[in-house]
Amino acid sequence: MKTLMVTDPQMCTECEACINACKKTYGTARARKTDSIPIFCMHCHPDKAPCRRICPHDAIEVIDGEDGETLIVNEENCILCKLCAIACPIGIIAFDKEKKSAEKCTLCLESDNIIPACVEACKDNVLNVFSIEDLQELKNDENLTEELQEAIKTFKSKSS
């Protein structure tokens, strides 16, 4: 079952609790704040992810988990060339200078957390984790479909 994180930009109060939770958990924030909302890795399809395709040392690897495939950075293979950050369509790859490695959101799959640290820290219910099946059910609910479309419009207008 593939898991996705969904952000409701209309609910965001810009408190940065999600970014701070990520920074506390990993030492570096694996998300960044735009003018108004935090943005996270889009978790592209592993075969199409620009960051993975451009990496000259195969440092961005696919791990198979209960929730499907996720991309992680293998710190041992990373040479800190930063090509992954250049290729990322939303510029979300972070760097840990101490570890000398790139960092990216993995929805906390490598930790013992069932819920990602950012989602747990968000008290305004801006961030939620859904399975593909959950999202399909939401899509079929006509009232929520309109709200989701409105949220996407808001996000696009704020991030432009």
XYZ file of N, CA and C in Angstrom:
480
model
N 0.847 -1.178 0.000
C 0.000 0.000 0.000
C 0.893 1.242 0.000
N 0.776 2.075 -1.016
C 1.568 3.290 -1.151
C 1.001 4.374 -0.251
N 1.880 5.059 0.469
C 1.474 6.130 1.363
C 1.919 7.470 0.794
N 1.044 8.468 0.886
C 1.349 9.812 0.421
C 1.042 10.817 1.519
N 1.800 11.885 1.543
C 1.503 12.964 2.478
C 0.788 14.061 1.700
N -0.294 14.552 2.274
C -1.100 15.587 1.642
C -1.069 16.823 2.538
N -0.868 17.979 1.920
C -0.826 19.253 2.631
C -2.062 20.066 2.279
N -2.720 20.613 3.290
C -3.863 21.502 3.058
C -3.374 22.931 3.271
N -3.021 23.632 2.199
C -2.426 24.965 2.339
C -3.339 25.997 2.988
N -4.642 25.821 2.874
C -5.569 26.789 3.469
C -5.544 26.728 4.992
N -5.139 25.599 5.553
C -5.123 25.432 7.007
C -3.798 25.875 7.634
N -2.763 26.060 6.819
C -1.429 26.353 7.342
C -1.374 27.726 8.007
N -0.847 27.752 9.230
C -0.682 29.005 9.968
C 0.772 29.490 9.941
N 1.604 28.802 9.181
C 3.019 29.143 9.029
C 3.797 29.047 10.341
N 3.388 28.120 11.211
C 4.047 27.987 12.514
C 5.411 27.295 12.414
N 5.651 26.573 11.325
C 6.895 25.855 11.062
C 7.159 24.699 12.015
N 6.147 24.232 12.731
C 6.315 23.083 13.628
C 6.760 21.846 12.845
N 6.256 21.683 11.628
C 6.620 20.527 10.806
C 8.099 20.562 10.429
N 8.570 21.722 10.025
C 9.973 21.871 9.640
C 10.880 21.694 10.851
N 10.487 22.258 11.980
C 11.280 22.114 13.205
C 11.321 20.665 13.685
N 10.219 19.931 13.537
C 10.190 18.519 13.939
C 11.126 17.698 13.070
N 11.155 18.008 11.809
C 12.057 17.314 10.890
C 13.509 17.617 11.251
N 13.789 18.875 11.509
C 15.145 19.289 11.880
C 15.578 18.618 13.181
N 14.658 18.526 14.143
C 14.959 17.886 15.431
C 15.223 16.390 15.242
N 14.459 15.750 14.375
C 14.593 14.310 14.152
C 15.852 13.957 13.375
N 16.180 14.761 12.355
C 17.277 14.396 11.453
C 18.487 15.324 11.494
N 18.402 16.432 12.201
C 19.525 17.358 12.261
C 19.486 18.392 11.159
N 18.733 18.133 10.131
C 18.549 19.075 9.041
C 17.113 18.947 8.549
N 16.511 20.046 8.165
C 15.124 19.994 7.685
C 15.092 19.394 6.291
N 14.255 18.398 6.122
C 14.075 17.772 4.816
C 12.863 18.355 4.105
N 12.479 19.524 4.507
C 11.384 20.280 3.893
C 11.822 21.727 3.890
N 11.144 22.539 3.124
C 11.463 23.962 3.154
C 10.180 24.757 3.086
N 10.279 25.986 3.543
C 9.114 26.851 3.589
C 9.135 27.781 2.387
N 8.004 27.882 1.713
C 7.860 28.874 0.651
C 7.400 30.159 1.339
N 6.842 31.083 0.584
C 6.346 32.322 1.180
C 5.307 32.064 2.259
N 4.564 30.973 2.102
C 3.482 30.770 3.065
C 3.321 29.347 3.581
N 3.748 28.345 2.841
C 3.514 26.976 3.284
C 4.779 26.135 3.149
N 4.878 25.067 3.926
C 6.011 24.163 3.769
C 5.804 23.263 2.552
N 6.893 22.912 1.895
C 6.794 21.938 0.813
C 7.734 20.779 1.112
N 7.335 19.627 0.650
C 8.031 18.390 0.942
C 8.317 17.652 -0.361
N 9.164 16.664 -0.279
C 9.467 15.818 -1.428
C 8.165 15.273 -2.012
N 8.065 15.254 -3.325
C 6.868 14.747 -3.986
C 6.875 13.223 -4.103
N 7.965 12.592 -3.707
C 8.094 11.135 -3.776
C 7.742 10.638 -5.177
N 8.502 11.136 -6.131
C 8.311 10.762 -7.529
C 8.421 9.256 -7.702
N 7.887 8.762 -8.802
C 8.027 7.343 -9.125
C 9.523 7.042 -9.219
N 9.981 5.971 -8.568
C 11.429 5.688 -8.541
C 12.102 5.640 -9.914
N 11.400 5.163 -10.931
C 12.007 5.085 -12.259
C 12.069 6.428 -12.970
N 11.295 7.402 -12.474
C 11.221 8.701 -13.144
C 11.770 9.843 -12.303
N 12.151 9.578 -11.077
C 12.612 10.635 -10.175
C 13.871 11.307 -10.728
N 13.800 12.608 -11.015
C 14.964 13.308 -11.565
C 16.197 13.200 -10.664
N 15.999 13.278 -9.344
C 17.144 13.216 -8.426
C 17.873 11.880 -8.545
N 17.118 10.819 -8.665
C 17.718 9.482 -8.775
C 18.368 9.286 -10.138
N 17.717 9.765 -11.183
C 18.227 9.540 -12.540
C 19.544 10.276 -12.794
N 19.730 11.432 -12.158
C 20.931 12.224 -12.436
C 22.118 11.856 -11.550
N 21.875 11.182 -10.439
C 22.948 10.890 -9.484
C 24.031 10.010 -10.115
N 25.272 10.504 -10.170
C 26.338 9.749 -10.834
C 26.854 8.555 -10.022
N 26.496 8.476 -8.752
C 26.999 7.388 -7.908
C 25.892 6.518 -7.325
N 24.715 6.581 -7.929
C 23.576 5.775 -7.468
C 23.354 5.902 -5.966
N 23.500 7.121 -5.458
C 23.310 7.348 -4.021
C 21.835 7.401 -3.639
N 20.973 7.668 -4.590
C 19.538 7.697 -4.295
C 18.979 6.338 -4.682
N 18.579 5.608 -3.650
C 18.171 4.220 -3.818
C 16.693 4.034 -3.523
N 16.171 2.937 -4.025
C 14.784 2.567 -3.768
C 14.769 1.544 -2.635
N 13.916 1.799 -1.640
C 13.703 0.780 -0.613
C 12.251 0.326 -0.713
N 12.055 -0.939 -0.530
C 10.705 -1.493 -0.530
C 10.256 -1.640 0.904
N 9.123 -1.093 1.195
C 8.557 -1.192 2.535
C 7.110 -1.592 2.463
N 6.491 -1.639 3.610
C 5.067 -1.974 3.672
C 4.236 -0.999 2.857
N 4.703 0.236 2.779
C 3.948 1.288 2.108
C 4.363 1.474 0.660
N 5.083 0.537 0.087
C 5.510 0.638 -1.298
C 6.947 1.086 -1.388
N 7.318 1.581 -2.545
C 8.697 1.994 -2.781
C 8.900 3.449 -2.391
N 10.045 3.712 -1.779
C 10.411 5.069 -1.390
C 11.873 5.276 -1.730
N 12.218 6.494 -2.086
C 13.609 6.831 -2.387
C 14.294 7.334 -1.131
N 15.494 6.834 -0.902
C 16.317 7.302 0.210
C 17.704 7.635 -0.329
N 18.465 8.374 0.458
C 19.842 8.691 0.083
C 20.768 7.754 0.839
N 21.579 7.021 0.111
C 22.601 6.174 0.704
C 23.814 7.067 0.967
N 24.027 7.407 2.242
C 25.084 8.352 2.609
C 26.467 7.880 2.184
N 26.695 6.584 2.160
C 28.002 6.049 1.784
C 28.315 6.300 0.310
N 27.292 6.338 -0.530
C 27.504 6.544 -1.964
C 27.496 8.009 -2.370
N 26.924 8.869 -1.519
C 26.782 10.282 -1.868
C 28.146 10.989 -1.848
N 28.433 11.705 -2.936
C 29.691 12.459 -3.018
C 29.440 13.964 -2.873
N 28.218 14.340 -2.526
C 27.814 15.723 -2.301
C 28.040 16.609 -3.530
N 27.767 16.033 -4.707
C 27.920 16.803 -5.946
C 26.764 17.782 -6.153
N 25.648 17.554 -5.474
C 24.466 18.406 -5.480
C 23.681 18.392 -6.787
N 23.982 17.438 -7.661
C 23.218 17.330 -8.895
C 21.765 16.969 -8.622
N 21.526 16.198 -7.579
C 20.146 15.816 -7.233
C 19.314 17.049 -6.908
N 19.900 18.005 -6.212
C 19.184 19.235 -5.853
C 18.889 20.069 -7.090
N 19.815 20.081 -8.013
C 19.609 20.825 -9.256
C 18.487 20.174 -10.070
N 18.439 18.853 -10.077
C 17.438 18.132 -10.869
C 16.057 18.115 -10.223
N 15.989 18.256 -8.908
C 14.706 18.194 -8.205
C 13.797 19.321 -8.690
N 12.597 18.980 -9.175
C 11.716 20.026 -9.718
C 11.226 21.034 -8.686
N 11.296 20.698 -7.402
C 10.856 21.655 -6.379
C 11.995 22.064 -5.454
N 13.216 21.645 -5.750
C 14.386 22.070 -4.987
C 14.351 21.668 -3.526
N 13.929 20.463 -3.234
C 13.697 20.066 -1.859
C 14.818 19.206 -1.255
N 15.838 18.904 -2.007
C 16.950 18.121 -1.468
C 17.754 19.011 -0.527
N 17.991 18.499 0.682
C 18.781 19.230 1.683
C 20.165 18.594 1.767
N 21.070 19.264 2.461
C 22.429 18.734 2.607
C 22.862 18.802 4.046
N 23.485 17.729 4.496
C 24.035 17.667 5.848
C 25.550 17.713 5.693
N 26.136 18.851 6.024
C 27.578 19.031 5.832
C 28.397 18.133 6.745
N 27.883 17.850 7.945
C 28.606 16.958 8.862
C 28.668 15.538 8.319
N 27.541 15.051 7.816
C 27.491 13.699 7.248
C 28.071 13.665 5.837
N 28.233 14.851 5.245
C 28.692 14.983 3.865
C 27.791 14.191 2.925
N 26.472 14.457 3.057
C 25.500 13.714 2.269
C 24.260 14.561 1.996
N 23.611 14.222 0.895
C 22.303 14.804 0.597
C 21.277 14.159 1.525
N 20.161 14.858 1.731
C 19.073 14.350 2.573
C 17.765 14.635 1.845
N 16.819 13.711 1.955
C 15.495 13.946 1.394
C 14.450 13.289 2.260
N 13.254 13.779 2.172
C 12.144 13.227 2.955
C 11.902 11.774 2.561
N 11.711 10.946 3.563
C 11.386 9.537 3.340
C 10.084 9.171 4.051
N 9.340 10.176 4.487
C 8.145 9.975 5.307
C 8.490 9.207 6.582
N 9.721 9.408 7.049
C 10.227 8.786 8.291
C 10.209 7.263 8.249
N 10.315 6.674 7.065
C 10.295 5.215 6.961
C 11.494 4.561 7.630
N 12.612 5.288 7.704
C 13.802 4.697 8.318
C 13.791 4.809 9.836
N 12.792 5.488 10.381
C 12.681 5.609 11.837
C 11.620 4.643 12.346
N 11.443 4.628 13.640
C 10.423 3.772 14.236
C 9.051 4.451 14.270
N 8.986 5.691 13.777
C 7.717 6.427 13.803
C 6.716 5.825 12.826
N 5.520 5.611 13.283
C 4.456 5.161 12.392
C 3.956 6.354 11.587
N 3.889 7.504 12.245
C 3.476 8.747 11.599
C 4.725 9.608 11.433
N 4.939 10.210 10.253
C 6.105 11.076 10.077
C 6.150 12.182 11.134
N 7.365 12.562 11.530
C 7.559 13.567 12.585
C 6.843 14.874 12.267
N 6.867 15.282 11.007
C 6.225 16.543 10.623
C 4.714 16.480 10.793
N 4.129 15.351 10.431
C 2.674 15.184 10.542
C 2.270 15.170 12.012
N 3.063 14.469 12.808
C 2.771 14.401 14.242
C 2.877 15.778 14.901
N 3.829 16.596 14.448
C 4.050 17.918 15.043
C 3.005 18.940 14.623
N 2.341 18.708 13.502
C 1.383 19.677 12.968
C 0.079 19.626 13.751
N -0.144 20.639 14.552
C -1.344 20.698 15.397
C -2.545 21.307 14.671
N -2.305 21.884 13.487
C -3.388 22.526 12.744
C -4.011 21.607 11.702
N -3.605 20.337 11.687
C -4.153 19.351 10.758
C -3.904 19.737 9.296
N -2.766 20.379 9.058
C -2.398 20.773 7.703
C -1.842 19.573 6.945
N -1.065 18.755 7.636
C -0.432 17.594 7.028
C -1.168 16.329 7.419
N -1.389 15.473 6.436
C -2.029 14.192 6.687
C -1.362 13.135 5.828
N -1.373 11.912 6.318
C -0.836 10.792 5.557
C -2.009 9.920 5.136
N -2.033 9.596 3.850
C -3.101 8.782 3.291
C -2.516 7.647 2.465
N -3.252 6.573 2.384
C -2.902 5.524 1.431
C -3.573 5.891 0.112
N -3.134 5.277 -0.955
C -3.758 5.506 -2.263
C -5.249 5.164 -2.187
N -5.553 4.102 -1.456
C -6.955 3.681 -1.310
C -7.773 4.768 -0.607
N -7.192 5.370 0.458
C -7.874 6.451 1.172
C -8.169 7.619 0.231
N -7.171 7.979 -0.579
C -7.342 9.110 -1.489
C -8.395 8.819 -2.552
N -8.466 7.570 -2.998
C -9.482 7.205 -3.985
C -10.874 7.384 -3.392
N -11.038 6.989 -2.114
C -12.323 7.180 -1.440
C -12.658 8.669 -1.324
N -11.652 9.488 -0.973
C -11.878 10.937 -0.879
C -12.250 11.526 -2.238
N -11.593 11.035 -3.274
C -11.863 11.531 -4.623
C -13.315 11.252 -5.016
N -13.838 10.135 -4.570
C -15.209 9.764 -4.906
C -16.249 10.571 -4.133
N -15.838 11.231 -3.055
C -16.746 12.072 -2.280
C -16.791 13.441 -2.953
N -17.902 13.773 -3.587
C -18.004 15.000 -4.382
C -17.705 16.262 -3.579
N -18.124 16.321 -2.321
C -17.866 17.502 -1.492
C -16.375 17.690 -1.266
N -15.682 16.596 -0.947
C -14.250 16.703 -0.701
C -13.475 16.965 -1.977
N -13.957 16.446 -3.096
C -13.263 16.685 -4.358
C -13.182 18.178 -4.636
N -14.268 18.896 -4.395
C -14.273 20.345 -4.602
C -13.281 21.027 -3.658
N -13.240 20.596 -2.397
C -12.299 21.167 -1.431
C -10.858 20.879 -1.827
N -10.589 19.646 -2.290
C -9.231 19.299 -2.703
C -8.808 20.125 -3.911
N -9.701 20.319 -4.856
C -9.372 21.130 -6.035
C -9.092 22.575 -5.637
N -9.863 23.095 -4.713
C -9.661 24.460 -4.234
C -8.309 24.582 -3.518
N -7.966 23.558 -2.729
C -6.676 23.562 -2.028
C -5.522 23.542 -3.019
N -5.662 22.776 -4.078
C -4.607 22.714 -5.097
C -4.464 24.075 -5.776
N -5.582 24.743 -6.093
C -5.532 26.076 -6.694
C -4.831 27.059 -5.786
N -5.163 27.007 -4.497
C -4.546 27.901 -3.520
C -3.044 27.671 -3.448
N -2.651 26.406 -3.411
C -1.231 26.063 -3.343
C -0.498 26.604 -4.566
N -1.062 26.379 -5.732
C -0.405 26.833 -6.966
C -0.275 28.361 -6.990
N -1.306 29.059 -6.521
C -1.239 30.521 -6.541
C -0.235 31.050 -5.513
N -0.101 30.374 -4.368
C 0.838 30.824 -3.348
C 2.275 30.489 -3.699
N 2.483 29.418 -4.460
C 3.855 29.013 -4.754
C 4.349 29.583 -6.087
N 3.514 30.342 -6.776
C 3.930 30.936 -8.066
C 4.692 32.215 -7.852
